[in-house]
mmCIF file of C-alpha atoms and ligand atoms in Angstrom:
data_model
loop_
_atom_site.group_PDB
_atom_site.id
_atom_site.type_symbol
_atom_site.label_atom_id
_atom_site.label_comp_id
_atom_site.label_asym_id
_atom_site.label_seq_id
_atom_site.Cartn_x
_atom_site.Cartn_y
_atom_site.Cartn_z
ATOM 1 C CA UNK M 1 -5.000 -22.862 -8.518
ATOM 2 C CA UNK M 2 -2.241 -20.077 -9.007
ATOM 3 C CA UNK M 3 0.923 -20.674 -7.209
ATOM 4 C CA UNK M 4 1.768 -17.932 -4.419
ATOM 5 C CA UNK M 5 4.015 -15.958 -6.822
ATOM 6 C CA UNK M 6 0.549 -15.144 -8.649
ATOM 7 C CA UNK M 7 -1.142 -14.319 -6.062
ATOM 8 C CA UNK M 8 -2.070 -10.273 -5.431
ATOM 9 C CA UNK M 9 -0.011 -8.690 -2.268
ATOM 10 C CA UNK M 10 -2.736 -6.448 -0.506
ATOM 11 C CA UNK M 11 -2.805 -4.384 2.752
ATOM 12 C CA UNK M 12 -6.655 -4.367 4.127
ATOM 13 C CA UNK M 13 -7.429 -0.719 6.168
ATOM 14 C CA UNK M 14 -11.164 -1.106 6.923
ATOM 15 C CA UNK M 15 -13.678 0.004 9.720
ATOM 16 C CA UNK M 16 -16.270 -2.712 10.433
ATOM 17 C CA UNK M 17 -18.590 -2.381 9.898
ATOM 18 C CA UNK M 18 -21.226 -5.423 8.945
ATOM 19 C CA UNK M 19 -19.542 -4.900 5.243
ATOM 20 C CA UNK M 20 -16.130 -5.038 6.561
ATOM 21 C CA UNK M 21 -16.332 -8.124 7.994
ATOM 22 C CA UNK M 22 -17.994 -9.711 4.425
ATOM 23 C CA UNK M 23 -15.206 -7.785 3.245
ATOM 24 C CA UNK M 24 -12.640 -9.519 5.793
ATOM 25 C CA UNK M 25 -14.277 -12.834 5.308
ATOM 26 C CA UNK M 26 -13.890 -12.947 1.357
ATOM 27 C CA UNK M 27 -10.015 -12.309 2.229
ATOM 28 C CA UNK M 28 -10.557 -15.053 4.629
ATOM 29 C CA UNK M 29 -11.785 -17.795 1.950
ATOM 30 C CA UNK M 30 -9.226 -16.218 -1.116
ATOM 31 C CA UNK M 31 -5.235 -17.162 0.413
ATOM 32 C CA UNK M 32 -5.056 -18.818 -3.421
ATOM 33 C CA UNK M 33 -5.602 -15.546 -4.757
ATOM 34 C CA UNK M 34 -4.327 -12.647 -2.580
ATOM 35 C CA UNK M 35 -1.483 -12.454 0.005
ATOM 36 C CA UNK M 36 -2.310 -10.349 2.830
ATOM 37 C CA UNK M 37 0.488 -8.564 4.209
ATOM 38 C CA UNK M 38 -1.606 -6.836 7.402
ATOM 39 C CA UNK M 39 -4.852 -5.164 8.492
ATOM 40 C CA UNK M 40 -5.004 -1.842 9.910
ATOM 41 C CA UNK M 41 -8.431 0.191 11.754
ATOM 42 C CA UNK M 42 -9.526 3.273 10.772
ATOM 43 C CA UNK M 43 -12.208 5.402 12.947
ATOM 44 C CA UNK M 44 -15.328 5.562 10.337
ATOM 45 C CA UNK M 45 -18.023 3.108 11.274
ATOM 46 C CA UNK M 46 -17.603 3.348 14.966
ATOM 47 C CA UNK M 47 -15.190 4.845 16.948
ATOM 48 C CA UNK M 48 -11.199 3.374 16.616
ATOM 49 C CA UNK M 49 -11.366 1.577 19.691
ATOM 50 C CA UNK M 50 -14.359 -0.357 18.446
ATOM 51 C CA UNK M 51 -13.863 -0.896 15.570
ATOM 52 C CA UNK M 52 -9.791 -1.662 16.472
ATOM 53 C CA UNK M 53 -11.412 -4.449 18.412
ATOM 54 C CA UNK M 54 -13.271 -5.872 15.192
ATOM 55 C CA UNK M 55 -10.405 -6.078 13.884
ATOM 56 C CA UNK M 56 -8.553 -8.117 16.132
ATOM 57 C CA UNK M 57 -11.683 -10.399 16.569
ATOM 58 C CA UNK M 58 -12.845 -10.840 13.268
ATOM 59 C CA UNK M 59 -9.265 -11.562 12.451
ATOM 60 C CA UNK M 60 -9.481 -14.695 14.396
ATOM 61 C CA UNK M 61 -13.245 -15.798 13.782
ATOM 62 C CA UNK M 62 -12.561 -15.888 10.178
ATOM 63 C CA UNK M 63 -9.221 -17.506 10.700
ATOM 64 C CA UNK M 64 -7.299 -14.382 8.705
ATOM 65 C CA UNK M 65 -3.193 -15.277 8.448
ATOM 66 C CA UNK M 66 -1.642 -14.773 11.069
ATOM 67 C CA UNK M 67 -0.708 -11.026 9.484
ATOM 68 C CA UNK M 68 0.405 -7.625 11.472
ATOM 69 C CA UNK M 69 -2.943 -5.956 12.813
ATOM 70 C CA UNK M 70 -2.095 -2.480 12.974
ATOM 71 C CA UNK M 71 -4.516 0.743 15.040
ATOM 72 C CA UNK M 72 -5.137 3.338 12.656
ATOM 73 C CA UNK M 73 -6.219 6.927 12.840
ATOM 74 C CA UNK M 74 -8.558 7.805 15.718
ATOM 75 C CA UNK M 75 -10.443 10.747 13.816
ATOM 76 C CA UNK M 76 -10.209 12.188 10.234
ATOM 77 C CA UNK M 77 -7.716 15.025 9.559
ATOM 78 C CA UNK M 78 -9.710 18.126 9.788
ATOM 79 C CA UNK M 79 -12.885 17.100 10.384
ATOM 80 C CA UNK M 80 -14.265 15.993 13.817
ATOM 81 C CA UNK M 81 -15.673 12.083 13.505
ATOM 82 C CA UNK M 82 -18.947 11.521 12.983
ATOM 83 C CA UNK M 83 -19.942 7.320 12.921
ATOM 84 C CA UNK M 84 -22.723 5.057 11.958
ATOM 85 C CA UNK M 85 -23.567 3.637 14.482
ATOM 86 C CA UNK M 86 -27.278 3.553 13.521
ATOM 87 C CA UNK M 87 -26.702 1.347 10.402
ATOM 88 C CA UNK M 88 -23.993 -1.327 11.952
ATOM 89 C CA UNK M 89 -25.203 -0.801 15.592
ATOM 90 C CA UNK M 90 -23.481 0.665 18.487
ATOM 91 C CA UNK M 91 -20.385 -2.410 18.295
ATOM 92 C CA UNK M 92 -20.041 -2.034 14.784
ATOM 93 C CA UNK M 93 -21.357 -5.659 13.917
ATOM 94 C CA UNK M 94 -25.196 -5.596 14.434
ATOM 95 C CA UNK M 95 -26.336 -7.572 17.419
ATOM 96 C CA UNK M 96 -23.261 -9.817 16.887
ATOM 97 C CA UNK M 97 -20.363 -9.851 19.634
ATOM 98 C CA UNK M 98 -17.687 -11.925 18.571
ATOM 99 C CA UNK M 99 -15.364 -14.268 21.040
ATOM 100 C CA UNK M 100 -12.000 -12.114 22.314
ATOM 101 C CA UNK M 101 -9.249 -12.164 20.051
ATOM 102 C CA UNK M 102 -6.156 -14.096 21.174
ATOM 103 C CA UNK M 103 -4.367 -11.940 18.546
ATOM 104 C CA UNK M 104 -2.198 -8.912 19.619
ATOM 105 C CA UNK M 105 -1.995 -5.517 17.987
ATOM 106 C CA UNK M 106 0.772 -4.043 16.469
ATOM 107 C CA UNK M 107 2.997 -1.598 18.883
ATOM 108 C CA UNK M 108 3.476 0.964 16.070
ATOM 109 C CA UNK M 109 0.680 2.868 14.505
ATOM 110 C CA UNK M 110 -0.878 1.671 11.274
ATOM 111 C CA UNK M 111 1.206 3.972 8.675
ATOM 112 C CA UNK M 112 4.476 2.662 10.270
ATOM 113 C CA UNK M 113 3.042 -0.669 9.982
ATOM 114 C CA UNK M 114 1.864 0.234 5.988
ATOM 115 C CA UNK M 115 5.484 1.169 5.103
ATOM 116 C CA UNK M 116 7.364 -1.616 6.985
ATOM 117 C CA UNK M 117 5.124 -4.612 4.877
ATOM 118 C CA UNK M 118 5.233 -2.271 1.610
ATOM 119 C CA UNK M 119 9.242 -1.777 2.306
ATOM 120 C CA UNK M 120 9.557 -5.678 3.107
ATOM 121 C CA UNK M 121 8.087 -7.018 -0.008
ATOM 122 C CA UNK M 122 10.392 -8.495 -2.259
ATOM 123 C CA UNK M 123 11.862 -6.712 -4.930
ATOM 124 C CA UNK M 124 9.511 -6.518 -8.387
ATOM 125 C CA UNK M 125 6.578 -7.066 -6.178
ATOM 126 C CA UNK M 126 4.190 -4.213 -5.419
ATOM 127 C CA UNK M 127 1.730 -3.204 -2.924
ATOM 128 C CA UNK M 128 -2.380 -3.245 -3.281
ATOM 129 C CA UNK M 129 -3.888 -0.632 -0.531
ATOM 130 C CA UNK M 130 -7.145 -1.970 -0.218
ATOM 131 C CA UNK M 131 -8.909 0.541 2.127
ATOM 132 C CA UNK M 132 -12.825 0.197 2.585
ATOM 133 C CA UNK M 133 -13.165 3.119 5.487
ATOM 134 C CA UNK M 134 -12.612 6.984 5.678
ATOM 135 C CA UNK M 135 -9.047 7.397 3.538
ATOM 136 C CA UNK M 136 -7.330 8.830 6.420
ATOM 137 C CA UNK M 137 -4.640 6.289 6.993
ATOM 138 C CA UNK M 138 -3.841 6.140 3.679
ATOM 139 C CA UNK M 139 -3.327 10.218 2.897
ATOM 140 C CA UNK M 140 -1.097 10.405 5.899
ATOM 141 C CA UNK M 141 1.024 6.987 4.809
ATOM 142 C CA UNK M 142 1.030 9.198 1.207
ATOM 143 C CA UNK M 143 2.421 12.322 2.962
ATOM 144 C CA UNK M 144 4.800 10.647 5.898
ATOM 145 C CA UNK M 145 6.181 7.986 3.489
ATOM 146 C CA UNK M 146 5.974 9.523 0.228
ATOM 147 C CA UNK M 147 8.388 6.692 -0.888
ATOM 148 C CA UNK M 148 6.001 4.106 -0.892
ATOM 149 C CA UNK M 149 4.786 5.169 -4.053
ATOM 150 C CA UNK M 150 6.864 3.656 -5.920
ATOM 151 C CA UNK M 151 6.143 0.590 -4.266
ATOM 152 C CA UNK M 152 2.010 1.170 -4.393
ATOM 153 C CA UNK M 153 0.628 -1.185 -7.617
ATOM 154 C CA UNK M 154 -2.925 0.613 -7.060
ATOM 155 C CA UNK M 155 -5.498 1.526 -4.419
ATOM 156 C CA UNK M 156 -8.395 -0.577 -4.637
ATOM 157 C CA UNK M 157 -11.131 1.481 -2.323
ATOM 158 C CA UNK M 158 -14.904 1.215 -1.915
ATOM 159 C CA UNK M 159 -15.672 5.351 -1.601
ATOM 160 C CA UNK M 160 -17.419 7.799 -3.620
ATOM 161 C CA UNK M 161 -20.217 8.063 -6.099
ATOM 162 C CA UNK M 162 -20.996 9.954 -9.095
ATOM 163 C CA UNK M 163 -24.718 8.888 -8.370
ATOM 164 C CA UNK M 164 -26.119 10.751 -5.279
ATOM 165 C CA UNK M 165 -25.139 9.620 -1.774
ATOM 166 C CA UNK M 166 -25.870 7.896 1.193
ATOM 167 C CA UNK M 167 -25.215 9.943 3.813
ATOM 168 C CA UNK M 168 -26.358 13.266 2.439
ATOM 169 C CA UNK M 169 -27.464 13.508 -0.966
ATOM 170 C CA UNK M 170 -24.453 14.217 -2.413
ATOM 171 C CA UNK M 171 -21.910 11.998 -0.455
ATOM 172 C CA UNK M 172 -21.021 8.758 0.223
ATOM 173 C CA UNK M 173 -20.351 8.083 3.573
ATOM 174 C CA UNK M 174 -16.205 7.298 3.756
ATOM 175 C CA UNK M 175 -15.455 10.128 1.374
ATOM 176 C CA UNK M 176 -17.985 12.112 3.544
ATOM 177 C CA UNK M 177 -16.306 11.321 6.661
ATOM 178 C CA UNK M 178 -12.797 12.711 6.044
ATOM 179 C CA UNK M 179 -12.975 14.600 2.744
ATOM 180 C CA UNK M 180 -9.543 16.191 2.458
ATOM 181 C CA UNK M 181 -7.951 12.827 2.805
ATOM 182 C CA UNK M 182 -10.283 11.313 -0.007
ATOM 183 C CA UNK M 183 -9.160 14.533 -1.836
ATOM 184 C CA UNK M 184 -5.505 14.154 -0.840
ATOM 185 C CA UNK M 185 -5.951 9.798 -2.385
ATOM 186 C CA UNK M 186 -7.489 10.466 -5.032
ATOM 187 C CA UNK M 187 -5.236 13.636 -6.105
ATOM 188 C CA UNK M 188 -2.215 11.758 -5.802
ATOM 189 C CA UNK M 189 -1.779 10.307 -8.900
ATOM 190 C CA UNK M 190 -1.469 6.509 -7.913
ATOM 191 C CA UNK M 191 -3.713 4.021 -10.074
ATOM 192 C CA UNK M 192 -7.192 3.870 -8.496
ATOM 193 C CA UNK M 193 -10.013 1.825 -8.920
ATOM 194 C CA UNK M 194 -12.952 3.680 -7.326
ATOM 195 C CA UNK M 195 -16.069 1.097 -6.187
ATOM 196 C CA UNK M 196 -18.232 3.858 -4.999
ATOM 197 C CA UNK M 197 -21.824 3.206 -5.029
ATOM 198 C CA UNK M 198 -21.907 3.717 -8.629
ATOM 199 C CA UNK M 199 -21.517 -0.060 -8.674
ATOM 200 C CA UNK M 200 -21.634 -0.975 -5.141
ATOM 201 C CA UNK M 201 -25.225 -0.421 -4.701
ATOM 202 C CA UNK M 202 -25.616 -3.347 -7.143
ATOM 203 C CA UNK M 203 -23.328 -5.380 -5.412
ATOM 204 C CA UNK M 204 -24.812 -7.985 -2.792
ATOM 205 C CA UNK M 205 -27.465 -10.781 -2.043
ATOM 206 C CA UNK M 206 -30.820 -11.121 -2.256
ATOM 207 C CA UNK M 207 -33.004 -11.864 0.511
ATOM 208 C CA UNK M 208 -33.068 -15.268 0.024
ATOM 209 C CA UNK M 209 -29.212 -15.782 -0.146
ATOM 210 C CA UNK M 210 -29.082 -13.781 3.126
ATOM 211 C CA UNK M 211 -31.754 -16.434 5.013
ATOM 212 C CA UNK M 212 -29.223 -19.122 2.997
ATOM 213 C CA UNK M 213 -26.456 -17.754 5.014
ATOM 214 C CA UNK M 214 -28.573 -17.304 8.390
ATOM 215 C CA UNK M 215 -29.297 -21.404 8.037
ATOM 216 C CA UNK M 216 -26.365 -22.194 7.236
ATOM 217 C CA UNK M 217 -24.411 -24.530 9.742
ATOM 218 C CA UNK M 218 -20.991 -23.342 9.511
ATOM 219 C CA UNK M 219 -21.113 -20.951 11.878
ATOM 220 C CA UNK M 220 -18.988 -18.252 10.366
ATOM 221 C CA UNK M 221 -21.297 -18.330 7.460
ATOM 222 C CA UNK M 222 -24.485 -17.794 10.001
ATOM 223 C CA UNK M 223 -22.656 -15.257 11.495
ATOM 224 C CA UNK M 224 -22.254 -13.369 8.647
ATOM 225 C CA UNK M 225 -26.031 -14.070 8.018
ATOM 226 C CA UNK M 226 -26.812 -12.370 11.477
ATOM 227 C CA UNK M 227 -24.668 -9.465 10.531
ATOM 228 C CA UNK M 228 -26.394 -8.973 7.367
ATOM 229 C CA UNK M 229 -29.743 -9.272 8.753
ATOM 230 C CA UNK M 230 -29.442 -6.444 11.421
ATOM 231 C CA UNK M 231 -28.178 -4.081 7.942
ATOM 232 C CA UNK M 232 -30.866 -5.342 5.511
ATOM 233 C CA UNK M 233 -33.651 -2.918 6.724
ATOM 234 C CA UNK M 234 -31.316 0.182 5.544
ATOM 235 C CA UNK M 235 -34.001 0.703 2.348
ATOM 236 C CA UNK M 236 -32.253 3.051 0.603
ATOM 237 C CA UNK M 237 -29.940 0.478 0.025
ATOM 238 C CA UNK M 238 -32.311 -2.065 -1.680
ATOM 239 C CA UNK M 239 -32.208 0.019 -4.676
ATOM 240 C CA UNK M 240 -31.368 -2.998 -7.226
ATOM 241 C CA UNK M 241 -32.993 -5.713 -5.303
ATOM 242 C CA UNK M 242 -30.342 -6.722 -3.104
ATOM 243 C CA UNK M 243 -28.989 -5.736 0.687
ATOM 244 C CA UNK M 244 -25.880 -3.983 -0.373
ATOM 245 C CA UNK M 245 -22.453 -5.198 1.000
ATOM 246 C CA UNK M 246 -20.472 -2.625 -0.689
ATOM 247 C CA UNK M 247 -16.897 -3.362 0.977
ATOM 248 C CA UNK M 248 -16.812 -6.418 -0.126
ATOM 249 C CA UNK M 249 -16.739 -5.123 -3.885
ATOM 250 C CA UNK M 250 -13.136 -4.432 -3.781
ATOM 251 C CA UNK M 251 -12.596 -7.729 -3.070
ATOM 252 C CA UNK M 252 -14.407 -9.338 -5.456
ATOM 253 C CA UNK M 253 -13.236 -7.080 -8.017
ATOM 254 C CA UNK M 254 -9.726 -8.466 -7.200
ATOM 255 C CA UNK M 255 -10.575 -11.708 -7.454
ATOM 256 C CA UNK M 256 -13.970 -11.246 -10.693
ATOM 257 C CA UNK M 257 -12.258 -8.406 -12.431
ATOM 258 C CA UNK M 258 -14.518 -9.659 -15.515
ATOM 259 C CA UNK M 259 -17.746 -9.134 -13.414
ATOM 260 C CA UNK M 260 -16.914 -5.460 -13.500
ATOM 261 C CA UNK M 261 -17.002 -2.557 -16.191
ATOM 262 C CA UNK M 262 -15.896 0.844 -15.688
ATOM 263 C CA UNK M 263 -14.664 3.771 -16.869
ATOM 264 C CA UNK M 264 -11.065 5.891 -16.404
ATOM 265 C CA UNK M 265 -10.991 9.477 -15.275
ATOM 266 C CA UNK M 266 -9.995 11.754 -12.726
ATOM 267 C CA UNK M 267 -12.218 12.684 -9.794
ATOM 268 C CA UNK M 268 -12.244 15.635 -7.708
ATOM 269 C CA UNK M 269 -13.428 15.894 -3.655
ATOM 270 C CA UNK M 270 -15.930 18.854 -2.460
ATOM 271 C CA UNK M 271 -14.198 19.685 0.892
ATOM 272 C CA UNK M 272 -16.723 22.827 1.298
ATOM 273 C CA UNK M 273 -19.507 22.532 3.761
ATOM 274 C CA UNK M 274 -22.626 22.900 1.243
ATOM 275 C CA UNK M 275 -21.974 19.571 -0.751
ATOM 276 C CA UNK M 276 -19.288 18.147 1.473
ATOM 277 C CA UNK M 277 -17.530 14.978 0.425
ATOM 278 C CA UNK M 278 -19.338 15.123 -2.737
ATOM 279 C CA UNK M 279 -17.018 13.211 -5.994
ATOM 280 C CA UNK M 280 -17.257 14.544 -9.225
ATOM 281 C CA UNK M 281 -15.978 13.066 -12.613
ATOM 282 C CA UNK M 282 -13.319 15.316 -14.376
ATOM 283 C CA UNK M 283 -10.311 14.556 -17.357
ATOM 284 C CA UNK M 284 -8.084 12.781 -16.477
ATOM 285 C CA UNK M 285 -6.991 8.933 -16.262
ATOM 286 C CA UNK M 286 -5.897 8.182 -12.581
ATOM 287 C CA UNK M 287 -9.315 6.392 -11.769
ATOM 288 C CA UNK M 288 -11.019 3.668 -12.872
ATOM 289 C CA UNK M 289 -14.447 4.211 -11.831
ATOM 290 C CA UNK M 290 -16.599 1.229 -11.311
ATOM 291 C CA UNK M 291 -20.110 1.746 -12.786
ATOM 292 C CA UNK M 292 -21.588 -1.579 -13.430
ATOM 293 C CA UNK M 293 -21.219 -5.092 -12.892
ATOM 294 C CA UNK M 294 -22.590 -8.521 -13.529
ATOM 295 C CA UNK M 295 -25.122 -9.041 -10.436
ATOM 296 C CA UNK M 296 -25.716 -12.440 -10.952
ATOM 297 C CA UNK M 297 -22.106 -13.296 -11.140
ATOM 298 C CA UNK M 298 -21.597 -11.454 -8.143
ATOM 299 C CA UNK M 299 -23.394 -13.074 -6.101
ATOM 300 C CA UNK M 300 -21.916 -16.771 -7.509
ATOM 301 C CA UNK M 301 -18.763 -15.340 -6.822
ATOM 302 C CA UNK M 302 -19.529 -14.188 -3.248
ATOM 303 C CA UNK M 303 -21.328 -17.081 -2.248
ATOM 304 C CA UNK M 304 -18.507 -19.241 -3.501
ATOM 305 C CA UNK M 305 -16.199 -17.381 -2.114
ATOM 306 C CA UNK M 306 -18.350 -17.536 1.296
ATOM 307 C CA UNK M 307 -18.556 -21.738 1.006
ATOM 308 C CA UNK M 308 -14.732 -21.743 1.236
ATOM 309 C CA UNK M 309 -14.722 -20.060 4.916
HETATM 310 C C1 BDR T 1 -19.400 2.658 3.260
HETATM 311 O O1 BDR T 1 -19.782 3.286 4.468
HETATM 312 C C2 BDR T 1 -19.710 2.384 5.542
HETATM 313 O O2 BDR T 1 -20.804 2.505 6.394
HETATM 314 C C3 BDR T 1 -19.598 1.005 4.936
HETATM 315 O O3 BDR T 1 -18.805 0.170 5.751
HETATM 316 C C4 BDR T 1 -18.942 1.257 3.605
HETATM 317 O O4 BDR T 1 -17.533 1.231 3.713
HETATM 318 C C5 BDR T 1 -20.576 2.724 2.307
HETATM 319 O O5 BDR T 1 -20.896 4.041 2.018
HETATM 320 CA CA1 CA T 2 -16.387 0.284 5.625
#
């Protein structure tokens, strides 16, 4: 096991979002691996004040550190929010209402919240932004802390694709959903790693593995299994065989870099309205763009990860 010193320092921003909470719950089961410095919302999935309150309650059900939880951005920066309700349901977690959080939230908003764990970190160690929603939060900490560059070892994010979308064909669905700050992240220069659905469509379980989880008897593992069983008729998603879970590929990339191949480059953001939100490849070396990884080991590695909660 790695001592703590090893172990990654990342900042979660997420909307769940049935994948969020996977997402959440691999954190959960990998303390000997990363050190989570705080969780903040961002409107994407559902509105902020739901998905605000998955936060906070999925926080607790999966027995996350006891962490700052921090409210993020309540719409994108331009854009008016649209949500998806339809594919995590109207409370963001299928048919699945978690117990009331006894946790509180943070007074400050999210960004203040970013800079104060990034700022506190001791000196030599550096921040991973792992953000898994629209990239709103994270282009205004860019622009109202620019100093926290410095202090930013890379932004791990599930967003884009270079292989059609999901919510129109062109886009994926958190790049879709605020654009210009996708455009504003991924422009900024900062080490990336890009799991857009390039790889994340190959990324999750099998229907089998999913009843395995719905059996199961610990009951944050058949929760998770009820989760996943309200997304799995989403067919578009079933592409490779498997019901996606495509937040929790940051994660596991974290934890299974080896599982993963990609390639560097730049990327840059449609922010028209004809092919908004759409990512395309161009030169450059900022991004490391996820395009494949080992499904079988994937799924090992998610499962084991799961058996830990
Ligand atoms: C992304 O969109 C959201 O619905 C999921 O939570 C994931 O972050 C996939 O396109
Ligand atoms: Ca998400």
């Amino acid at each position: 096991m790695s001592s703590t010193t090893d172990r990654i320092d990342i900042w979660v921003d997420c909307d769940p979002g049935i994948d969020d909470a996977v997402m959440l719950a691999c954190v959960a089961a990998s303390s000997d691996r990363l050190q989570l410095h705080g969780v903040s919302s961002v409107a994407g999935n559902l509105p902020s004040d739901v998905v605000t309150k998955n936060v906070l309650r999925l926080a607790d059900f999966l027995g996350l550190p006891q962490v700052p939880l921090a409210r993020g951005a309540v719409r994108p920066l331009v854009r008016p929010a649209q949500d998806a309700a339809a594919v995590h349901g109207a409370m963001g977690l299928g048919e699945v209402v978690l117990p009331v959080s006894t946790r509180a939230l943070e007074p400050e908003p999210a960004v203040v919240a970013m800079q104060r764990a990034i700022a506190a970190l001791p000196e030599g160690r550096r921040m991973t932004l792992v953000p898994t929603g629209p990239l709103t939060n994270i282009a205004l900490l860019l622009r109202v802390y620019p100093q926290v560059a410095d202090r930013i070892d890379r932004i791990v994010l599930m967003g884009g694709s270079t292989v059609g979308g999901n919510v129109t064909p062109y886009a994926e669905f958190n790049v879709w959903g605020d654009p210009e700050a996708a455009a504003m992240v991924l422009g900024s220069g900062l080490p990336i790693v890009m799991c857009g659905l390039d790889v994340t469509l190959k990324c999750g379980l099998t229907r089998e593995q999913l009843r395995g989880l719905l059996e199961d008897e610990n009951p944050r593992r058949a929760m998770l299994g009820r989760m996943l069983s309200f997304y799995t008729p989403v067919d578009a998603e079933w592409r490779y065989g498997v019901c996606v879970i495509h937040d929790a590929a940051t994660i596991l990339y974290l934890t299974n870099p080896e599982l993963f191949s990609g390639v560097t480059c730049d990327i840059e953001v449609d922010c028209g309205d004809g092919r908004r939100g759409e990512t395309r490849v161009v030169p450059g070396g900022d991004v490391l763009r996820l395009n494949d990884v080992d499904m079988a080991g994937f799924q090992e590695a998610l499962l084991g990860q799961l058996a830990r909660l």
